[in-house]
Coordinates of C-alpha atoms and ligand atoms in Angstrom, one line a residue:
X18 CA -44.5 -11.4 -11.7
X19 CA -41.9 -8.7 -10.8
X20 CA -42.2 -5.4 -12.5
X21 CA -38.7 -4.4 -13.8
X22 CA -38.0 -0.7 -13.2
X23 CA -35.4 1.2 -15.1
X24 CA -33.4 3.1 -12.4
X25 CA -32.8 6.0 -14.9
X26 CA -36.5 6.4 -15.3
X27 CA -37.3 6.9 -11.6
X28 CA -39.1 10.1 -11.2
X29 CA -39.1 11.6 -7.7
X30 CA -42.8 11.3 -7.0
X31 CA -43.9 8.5 -9.4
X32 CA -42.8 5.2 -7.6
X33 CA -44.3 4.0 -4.3
X34 CA -41.9 3.1 -1.5
X35 CA -42.6 -0.6 -2.3
X36 CA -41.5 0.1 -5.9
X37 CA -38.3 1.7 -4.7
X38 CA -37.5 -1.3 -2.3
X39 CA -38.1 -3.6 -5.2
X40 CA -35.7 -1.6 -7.3
X41 CA -33.0 -1.6 -4.5
X42 CA -33.4 -5.4 -4.3
X43 CA -33.0 -5.9 -8.0
X44 CA -30.0 -3.6 -8.2
X45 CA -28.4 -5.5 -5.2
X46 CA -29.0 -8.8 -7.0
X47 CA -27.4 -7.4 -10.2
X48 CA -24.4 -6.1 -8.3
X49 CA -23.9 -9.5 -6.5
X50 CA -24.1 -11.3 -9.9
X51 CA -21.5 -8.9 -11.3
X52 CA -19.2 -9.7 -8.4
X53 CA -19.7 -13.4 -9.0
X54 CA -18.8 -12.9 -12.6
X55 CA -15.6 -11.1 -11.5
X56 CA -14.8 -14.0 -9.2
X57 CA -15.0 -16.5 -12.1
X58 CA -13.0 -14.2 -14.3
X59 CA -10.3 -13.9 -11.7
X60 CA -10.0 -17.7 -11.6
X61 CA -10.1 -18.0 -15.4
X62 CA -7.4 -15.3 -15.7
X63 CA -5.2 -17.1 -13.1
X64 CA -5.6 -20.5 -14.9
X65 CA -4.7 -18.8 -18.2
X66 CA -1.5 -17.4 -16.7
X67 CA 0.3 -20.2 -14.8
X68 CA 3.8 -19.7 -13.5
X69 CA 6.1 -21.2 -16.1
X70 CA 8.8 -23.3 -14.5
X71 CA 12.1 -21.6 -14.5
X72 CA 10.6 -18.2 -15.4
X73 CA 13.1 -15.9 -13.8
X74 CA 12.4 -13.0 -16.1
X75 CA 11.5 -10.8 -13.1
X76 CA 15.2 -11.2 -12.0
X77 CA 16.4 -10.0 -15.4
X78 CA 16.9 -6.4 -14.3
X79 CA 20.3 -7.6 -13.1
X80 CA 21.2 -8.4 -16.7
X81 CA 22.7 -6.0 -19.1
X82 CA 19.3 -4.6 -20.3
X83 CA 19.0 -2.4 -17.3
X84 CA 22.1 -1.3 -15.5
X85 CA 22.0 -2.4 -11.8
X86 CA 22.4 1.1 -10.4
X87 CA 19.1 2.2 -12.0
X88 CA 17.4 -0.2 -9.6
X89 CA 18.6 1.5 -6.5
X90 CA 19.9 -0.4 -3.5
X91 CA 16.9 -2.3 -2.2
X92 CA 17.0 -6.1 -2.3
X93 CA 14.9 -8.2 -4.7
X94 CA 14.0 -11.2 -2.7
X95 CA 10.4 -11.3 -3.9
X96 CA 9.4 -12.1 -7.4
X97 CA 7.3 -9.5 -9.0
X98 CA 4.9 -8.2 -6.4
X99 CA 7.2 -6.8 -3.9
X100 CA 5.1 -8.5 -1.2
X101 CA 6.3 -11.4 0.9
X102 CA 3.2 -13.4 0.3
X103 CA 4.6 -16.8 -0.8
X104 CA 3.1 -18.5 2.3
X105 CA -0.4 -17.2 1.5
X106 CA -0.3 -19.1 -1.9
X107 CA 0.2 -22.5 -0.1
X108 CA -1.9 -25.1 -1.9
X109 CA -2.8 -22.8 -4.8
X110 CA -1.6 -23.0 -8.4
X111 CA 1.1 -20.3 -8.7
X112 CA 0.5 -17.6 -11.3
X113 CA 3.0 -15.8 -13.5
X114 CA 4.8 -12.9 -11.8
X115 CA 3.3 -10.4 -14.2
X116 CA -0.3 -11.7 -14.3
X117 CA -1.9 -9.6 -11.6
X118 CA -1.3 -6.1 -13.0
X119 CA -3.5 -6.3 -16.2
X120 CA -6.4 -7.9 -14.2
X121 CA -6.1 -5.3 -11.5
X122 CA -6.1 -2.4 -14.0
X123 CA -9.1 -3.8 -15.8
X124 CA -10.8 -4.2 -12.4
X125 CA -9.9 -0.7 -11.3
X126 CA -7.7 -1.9 -8.4
X127 CA -4.0 -1.5 -7.4
X128 CA -1.8 -4.4 -8.4
X129 CA -1.5 -5.8 -4.9
X130 CA -5.3 -5.6 -4.4
X131 CA -5.8 -7.4 -7.7
X132 CA -3.3 -10.1 -6.7
X133 CA -5.2 -10.6 -3.4
X134 CA -8.5 -10.8 -5.2
X135 CA -7.2 -13.5 -7.5
X136 CA -5.5 -15.4 -4.6
X137 CA -8.7 -15.4 -2.5
X138 CA -10.8 -16.5 -5.4
X139 CA -8.3 -19.4 -6.0
X140 CA -8.6 -20.5 -2.4
X141 CA -12.3 -20.9 -2.7
X142 CA -12.0 -22.6 -6.1
X143 CA -9.2 -25.0 -5.2
X144 CA -9.3 -25.5 -1.5
X145 CA -12.9 -25.2 -0.4
X146 CA -15.2 -27.2 -2.8
X147 CA -18.3 -27.0 -0.6
X148 CA -18.1 -23.3 -0.1
X149 CA -17.3 -22.9 -3.8
X150 CA -20.5 -24.7 -4.7
X151 CA -22.5 -22.3 -2.6
X152 CA -20.7 -19.2 -4.0
X153 CA -21.3 -20.4 -7.6
X154 CA -24.9 -20.9 -6.8
X155 CA -25.1 -17.3 -5.7
X156 CA -25.9 -18.2 -2.1
X157 CA -22.7 -16.5 -0.6
X158 CA -21.6 -13.1 -1.6
X159 CA -18.1 -12.8 -2.9
X160 CA -16.9 -10.3 -0.2
X161 CA -17.9 -12.9 2.5
X162 CA -16.3 -15.8 0.5
X163 CA -13.1 -13.8 0.3
X164 CA -13.1 -13.1 4.1
X165 CA -13.4 -16.9 4.6
X166 CA -10.6 -17.5 2.2
X167 CA -8.3 -15.0 3.9
X168 CA -8.9 -16.8 7.3
X169 CA -7.5 -20.1 5.9
X170 CA -4.5 -18.7 3.9
X171 CA -1.5 -20.9 4.4
X172 CA -3.2 -23.6 6.5
X173 CA -2.7 -27.3 5.8
X174 CA -5.0 -29.3 3.5
X175 CA -6.8 -31.4 6.1
X176 CA -7.6 -28.3 8.2
X177 CA -9.0 -26.4 5.3
X178 CA -11.0 -29.5 4.3
X179 CA -12.5 -29.7 7.8
X180 CA -13.3 -26.0 7.9
X181 CA -14.9 -26.2 4.4
X182 CA -17.2 -29.0 5.6
X183 CA -18.1 -27.1 8.8
X184 CA -18.5 -23.7 7.2
X185 CA -20.3 -24.5 4.0
X186 CA -23.8 -24.9 5.6
X187 CA -23.4 -21.6 7.4
X188 CA -21.2 -19.7 5.0
X189 CA -24.0 -17.2 4.2
X190 CA -24.1 -16.0 7.8
X191 CA -20.8 -17.0 9.5
X192 CA -18.7 -14.1 10.7
X193 CA -14.9 -14.0 10.9
X194 CA -15.0 -14.9 14.6
X195 CA -16.9 -18.2 13.8
X196 CA -14.5 -19.0 10.9
X197 CA -11.4 -18.4 13.2
X198 CA -12.9 -20.6 15.9
X199 CA -13.6 -23.4 13.4
X200 CA -10.0 -23.2 12.2
X201 CA -8.6 -23.3 15.7
X202 CA -10.8 -26.3 16.6
X203 CA -9.7 -28.2 13.5
X204 CA -6.0 -27.4 14.1
X205 CA -6.2 -28.4 17.8
X206 CA -7.8 -31.8 16.8
X207 CA -5.5 -32.5 13.9
X208 CA -2.2 -30.9 15.0
X209 CA -2.1 -30.4 18.7
X210 CA 1.6 -30.1 18.7
X211 CA 1.5 -27.6 15.8
X212 CA -0.7 -25.3 17.8
X213 CA 1.9 -25.2 20.5
X214 CA 4.6 -24.3 17.9
X215 CA 2.2 -21.7 16.5
X216 CA 1.9 -20.0 19.9
X217 CA 5.6 -19.8 20.0
X218 CA 5.6 -18.4 16.4
X219 CA 3.1 -15.7 17.6
X220 CA 6.1 -14.2 19.3
X221 CA 7.5 -13.7 15.8
X222 CA 4.6 -11.4 15.0
X223 CA 5.7 -8.7 17.5
X224 CA 6.2 -5.4 15.7
X225 CA 6.4 -1.6 15.9
X226 CA 4.8 0.0 12.8
X227 CA 4.6 3.6 11.9
X228 CA 1.4 4.0 9.8
X229 CA 2.3 6.5 7.1
X230 CA -1.3 6.6 5.8
X231 CA -2.4 8.3 9.1
X232 CA -0.3 11.4 8.7
X233 CA -2.2 14.5 7.6
X234 CA -1.2 18.2 7.1
X235 CA -1.1 18.5 10.9
X236 CA 2.1 16.4 11.0
X237 CA 0.4 14.0 13.6
X238 CA 0.4 10.3 12.9
X239 CA -0.2 6.9 14.5
X240 CA 2.2 4.1 15.5
X241 CA 1.2 0.6 16.4
X242 CA 3.1 -1.7 18.8
X243 CA 2.6 -5.4 19.5
X244 CA 5.1 -6.6 22.0
X245 CA 5.6 -8.7 25.2
X246 CA 3.4 -7.5 28.0
X247 CA 6.3 -7.0 30.3
X248 CA 8.2 -4.9 27.8
X249 CA 5.1 -2.8 27.1
X250 CA 4.5 -2.1 30.9
X251 CA 8.2 -1.0 31.2
X252 CA 7.9 1.3 28.2
X253 CA 4.6 2.7 29.5
X254 CA 6.3 3.5 32.8
X255 CA 9.2 5.2 31.1
X256 CA 6.8 7.3 29.1
X257 CA 5.0 8.3 32.4
X258 CA 8.3 9.3 34.0
X259 CA 9.4 11.5 31.1
X260 CA 5.9 13.0 30.9
X261 CA 6.2 13.9 34.6
X262 CA 9.7 15.4 34.0
X263 CA 8.3 17.5 31.1
X264 CA 5.7 18.9 33.5
X265 CA 8.4 19.7 36.1
X266 CA 10.3 21.5 33.3
X267 CA 7.3 23.7 32.9
X268 CA 5.3 22.1 30.0
X269 CA 1.7 23.3 30.3
X270 CA 0.3 20.4 28.1
X271 CA -2.2 17.8 29.3
X272 CA -1.0 14.4 30.5
X273 CA -1.9 12.7 27.2
X274 CA -0.1 15.2 25.1
X275 CA 3.0 15.1 27.4
X276 CA 3.0 11.3 27.2
X277 CA 3.0 11.6 23.4
X278 CA 5.8 14.2 23.5
X279 CA 7.7 11.7 25.8
X280 CA 8.0 9.3 22.8
X281 CA 10.0 12.0 21.0
X282 CA 12.2 12.6 24.0
X283 CA 12.9 8.9 24.4
X284 CA 13.9 8.8 20.7
X285 CA 17.0 10.8 21.8
X286 CA 18.3 8.7 24.8
X287 CA 20.9 11.3 25.9
X288 CA 18.2 14.0 26.1
X289 CA 15.8 11.7 28.0
X290 CA 18.6 11.0 30.5
X291 CA 19.4 14.7 30.9
X292 CA 15.7 15.5 31.4
X293 CA 15.2 12.7 34.0
X294 CA 18.3 13.8 35.9
X295 CA 17.5 17.5 35.5
X296 CA 20.9 18.2 33.9
X297 CA 21.8 20.4 30.9
X298 CA 20.4 18.8 27.6
X299 CA 23.1 17.7 25.2
X300 CA 23.2 18.9 21.5
X301 CA 20.3 17.4 19.6
X302 CA 20.9 14.1 17.8
X303 CA 17.7 14.1 15.7
X304 CA 17.1 16.0 12.5
X305 CA 14.2 16.9 10.2
X306 CA 14.4 18.0 6.6
X307 CA 11.7 20.5 5.4
X308 CA 11.5 21.4 1.7
X309 CA 10.3 25.0 1.3
X310 CA 8.5 25.6 -2.0
X311 CA 9.5 29.1 -3.2
X312 CA 7.2 29.6 -6.1
X313 CA 5.0 32.7 -6.3
X314 CA 1.8 30.9 -5.1
X315 CA 3.5 29.7 -1.9
X316 CA 5.2 33.0 -1.2
X317 CA 1.8 34.9 -1.6
X318 CA 0.1 32.4 0.7
X319 CA -2.0 30.7 -1.9
X320 CA -0.3 27.4 -2.5
X321 CA 1.7 24.6 -1.0
X322 CA 4.4 26.0 1.3
X323 CA 6.4 23.0 2.4
X324 CA 6.7 19.2 2.4
X325 CA 8.7 17.0 4.6
X326 CA 11.3 14.4 3.4
X327 CA 8.5 11.8 2.9
X328 CA 6.5 14.1 0.6
X329 CA 3.8 15.0 3.2
X330 CA 2.4 18.5 3.0
X331 CA 3.2 20.8 5.9
X332 CA 1.3 23.8 7.1
X333 CA 3.1 27.1 7.8
X334 CA 2.2 26.6 11.5
X335 CA 3.9 23.2 11.5
X336 CA 7.1 24.6 9.9
X337 CA 7.0 27.5 12.4
X338 CA 6.7 25.1 15.3
X339 CA 9.5 22.9 14.0
X340 CA 11.8 25.9 13.7
X341 CA 11.1 26.9 17.3
X342 CA 12.2 23.5 18.7
X343 CA 15.5 23.0 20.4
X344 CA 15.5 19.2 20.5
X345 CA 16.4 18.7 16.8
X346 CA 18.3 20.1 13.9
X347 CA 16.0 21.4 11.2
X348 CA 17.4 21.5 7.7
X349 CA 15.6 23.7 5.3
X350 CA 16.0 22.9 1.6
X351 CA 14.6 25.4 -0.8
X352 CA 12.8 23.8 -3.8
X353 CA 12.8 26.3 -6.7
X354 CA 9.7 26.7 -8.7
X355 CA 8.6 23.2 -9.7
X356 CA 6.6 24.7 -12.5
X357 CA 9.7 26.1 -14.0
X358 CA 10.1 22.6 -15.6
X359 CA 12.3 21.4 -18.4
X360 CA 10.4 21.2 -21.6
X361 CA 13.1 19.3 -23.4
X362 CA 15.6 22.1 -24.3
X363 CA 16.9 23.1 -21.0
X364 CA 18.1 19.8 -19.4
X365 CA 19.5 19.7 -15.9
X366 CA 23.3 20.3 -16.1
X367 CA 25.5 17.7 -17.7
X368 CA 24.3 14.2 -18.3
X369 CA 25.6 11.5 -16.0
X370 CA 23.6 8.3 -15.6
X371 CA 22.7 8.9 -11.9
X372 CA 20.5 12.0 -11.5
X373 CA 21.9 14.9 -9.4
X374 CA 20.4 15.4 -5.9
X375 CA 18.4 18.4 -7.1
X376 CA 17.0 16.6 -10.2
X377 CA 16.0 13.5 -8.0
X378 CA 14.3 15.8 -5.5
X379 CA 12.4 17.6 -8.1
X380 CA 11.1 14.3 -9.7
X381 CA 10.2 12.8 -6.3
X382 CA 8.4 16.0 -5.1
X383 CA 6.6 16.3 -8.5
X384 CA 5.3 12.7 -8.2
X385 CA 5.2 11.7 -4.4
X386 CA 4.2 8.1 -5.4
X387 CA 5.1 5.5 -8.0
X388 CA 3.6 6.6 -11.3
X389 CA 2.2 3.2 -12.3
X390 CA -1.7 3.2 -12.4
X391 CA -3.2 3.0 -8.9
X392 CA 0.1 2.5 -7.1
X393 CA 0.6 4.2 -3.8
X394 CA 4.2 3.3 -3.0
X395 CA 6.0 6.5 -1.8
X396 CA 8.4 7.8 -4.4
X397 CA 11.2 8.1 -1.8
X398 CA 11.4 4.3 -1.8
X399 CA 11.1 4.0 -5.6
X400 CA 13.6 3.7 -8.4
X401 CA 14.0 6.7 -10.8
X402 CA 13.3 5.2 -14.2
X403 CA 14.6 6.8 -17.4
X404 CA 11.5 6.9 -19.7
X405 CA 13.8 6.8 -22.7
X406 CA 16.7 4.5 -21.7
X407 CA 20.0 6.2 -21.0
X408 CA 21.7 3.7 -23.3
X409 CA 19.5 5.0 -26.2
X410 CA 20.4 8.7 -25.5
X411 CA 17.6 9.3 -22.9
X412 CA 18.6 12.3 -20.8
X413 CA 19.0 12.2 -17.0
X414 CA 16.7 15.1 -16.5
X415 CA 13.3 15.6 -14.8
X416 CA 11.7 15.5 -18.3
X417 CA 12.8 11.9 -18.8
X418 CA 12.7 10.5 -15.2
X419 CA 9.8 9.1 -13.2
X420 CA 9.5 7.2 -9.8
X421 CA 8.6 3.5 -10.3
X422 CA 8.4 1.0 -7.4
X423 CA 10.3 -2.3 -7.9
X424 CA 7.5 -4.5 -9.2
X425 CA 6.2 -1.8 -11.6
X426 CA 9.7 -1.0 -12.8
X427 CA 10.0 -4.7 -13.7
X428 CA 6.6 -4.8 -15.5
X429 CA 7.8 -1.8 -17.6
X430 CA 11.2 -3.4 -18.3
X431 CA 10.0 -7.0 -19.0
X432 CA 6.3 -7.3 -19.4
X433 CA 5.3 -5.0 -22.3
X434 CA 3.9 -2.1 -20.3
X435 CA 4.9 1.2 -21.9
X436 CA 4.4 4.8 -20.8
X437 CA 5.2 8.3 -21.9
X438 CA 5.3 11.7 -20.1
X439 CA 2.6 14.0 -21.5
X440 CA 3.3 17.0 -19.4
X441 CA 5.7 17.2 -16.4
X442 CA 4.3 14.7 -13.8
X443 CA 1.5 13.3 -16.1
X444 CA 1.9 9.9 -17.7
X445 CA 0.0 7.9 -20.3
X446 CA 0.4 4.1 -19.8
X447 CA -0.3 1.4 -22.4
X448 CA -1.0 -2.1 -21.1
X449 CA -0.1 -5.1 -23.3
X450 CA -3.7 -6.1 -23.9
X451 CA -4.8 -2.6 -25.0
X452 CA -5.8 -0.8 -21.8
X453 CA -4.8 2.9 -21.7
X454 CA -4.5 4.8 -18.4
X455 CA -3.7 8.3 -17.5
X456 CA -1.8 8.9 -14.3
X457 CA -1.6 12.4 -12.9
X458 CA -0.4 13.6 -9.5
X459 CA -4.1 13.4 -8.5
X460 CA -4.7 9.8 -9.4
X461 CA -5.4 7.3 -12.2
X462 CA -8.0 7.8 -15.0
X463 CA -9.0 4.9 -17.3
X464 CA -8.9 6.0 -21.0
X465 CA -9.4 2.6 -22.5
X466 CA -11.6 2.8 -25.5
X467 CA -14.7 0.8 -24.6
Ligands
ZN509 ZN1 15.1 18.0 -19.6
ZN510 ZN1 4.3 1.0 -8.1

């Protein structure tokens, strides 16, 4: 018989090491069971919210209820989520466009993470019956099942069937490499000609991506490139040539640093050419915008001094270094005291529908991301939503505007989510099923009454 120990009763010197290991094992088993429950709940939630044929309500922002210009100029190809993930739902029952957000909120996740959790659970439930039986019996942890599910997203039925058969007996131990190999084998056997087409399609997956998440207060970030080998070799050599030229020009930096600086030089082809030919550099073609915060804290060296146009914090040294550069225009925009906010009786200027540049800047700097619970989309790419609609005398002022990304703007307009601004930049959201969430510039807090 196992002795059940209450984790809250553990006294530092009372239990033996064996007791503690028993306790860890019990807690792990309870956590696995809780994750299995969430897996079943995700499936139940999806089944309760099927996509209704002809439901185009996510397209409705184009109707008269919300004027088109409130939505900004981005396209709206994708229903609801803002992710191009249609292919990943191949073979799965489609869910309603607004189904993911309430589940995600209840599960303390972002909407896109919640949608992926539901999708991966549906893959196991609907496409891999043998793995599903093992998962339901508690033999395969959910995180591992979801990794298997992600490996077969979008693959044809007979391939998934074969992988399901092969993987089920080893699903509790198989790593991603094994799963990928099994999928490749099944595809080669069933669709030899498809594999050939796929390798051609791999060419479609070339990309150059700037990873915004890697930028810190130092202003240094990471960029990822996948390209043709020949192109990469050429680019590498161009970087080397510019790095050499920078040294010739007197740069004291190390080779690695000069190679990194060379990317900036190559971004201005006329300057790169001048540098390589040792001729006079042309006028800079690149520009940076820095927003200087001129409140008392910043001026006295205690608070935030500056942000760039993407809302990233800049250190005084970074601003100083930018101002000393000759290869680009630096535009300094003063941001007047953000705390000198409008409390409802000193609205910004007259009241046109589209906010003035200054008002829009203040709102986007106040909330650097979409203000929906857990959303991390940058406010620079968000719509500015009137909390109280302009048509019903809502003012176009920072006290009545908030950045919302496309999907969350649609949820607010068409799916019963409501919110209000408590203090400037702080919002209280109410979800149609009774969840309540507080969003501040520092994150999301769940205030739902248990
Ligand atoms: Zn106002
Ligand atoms: Zn959002």
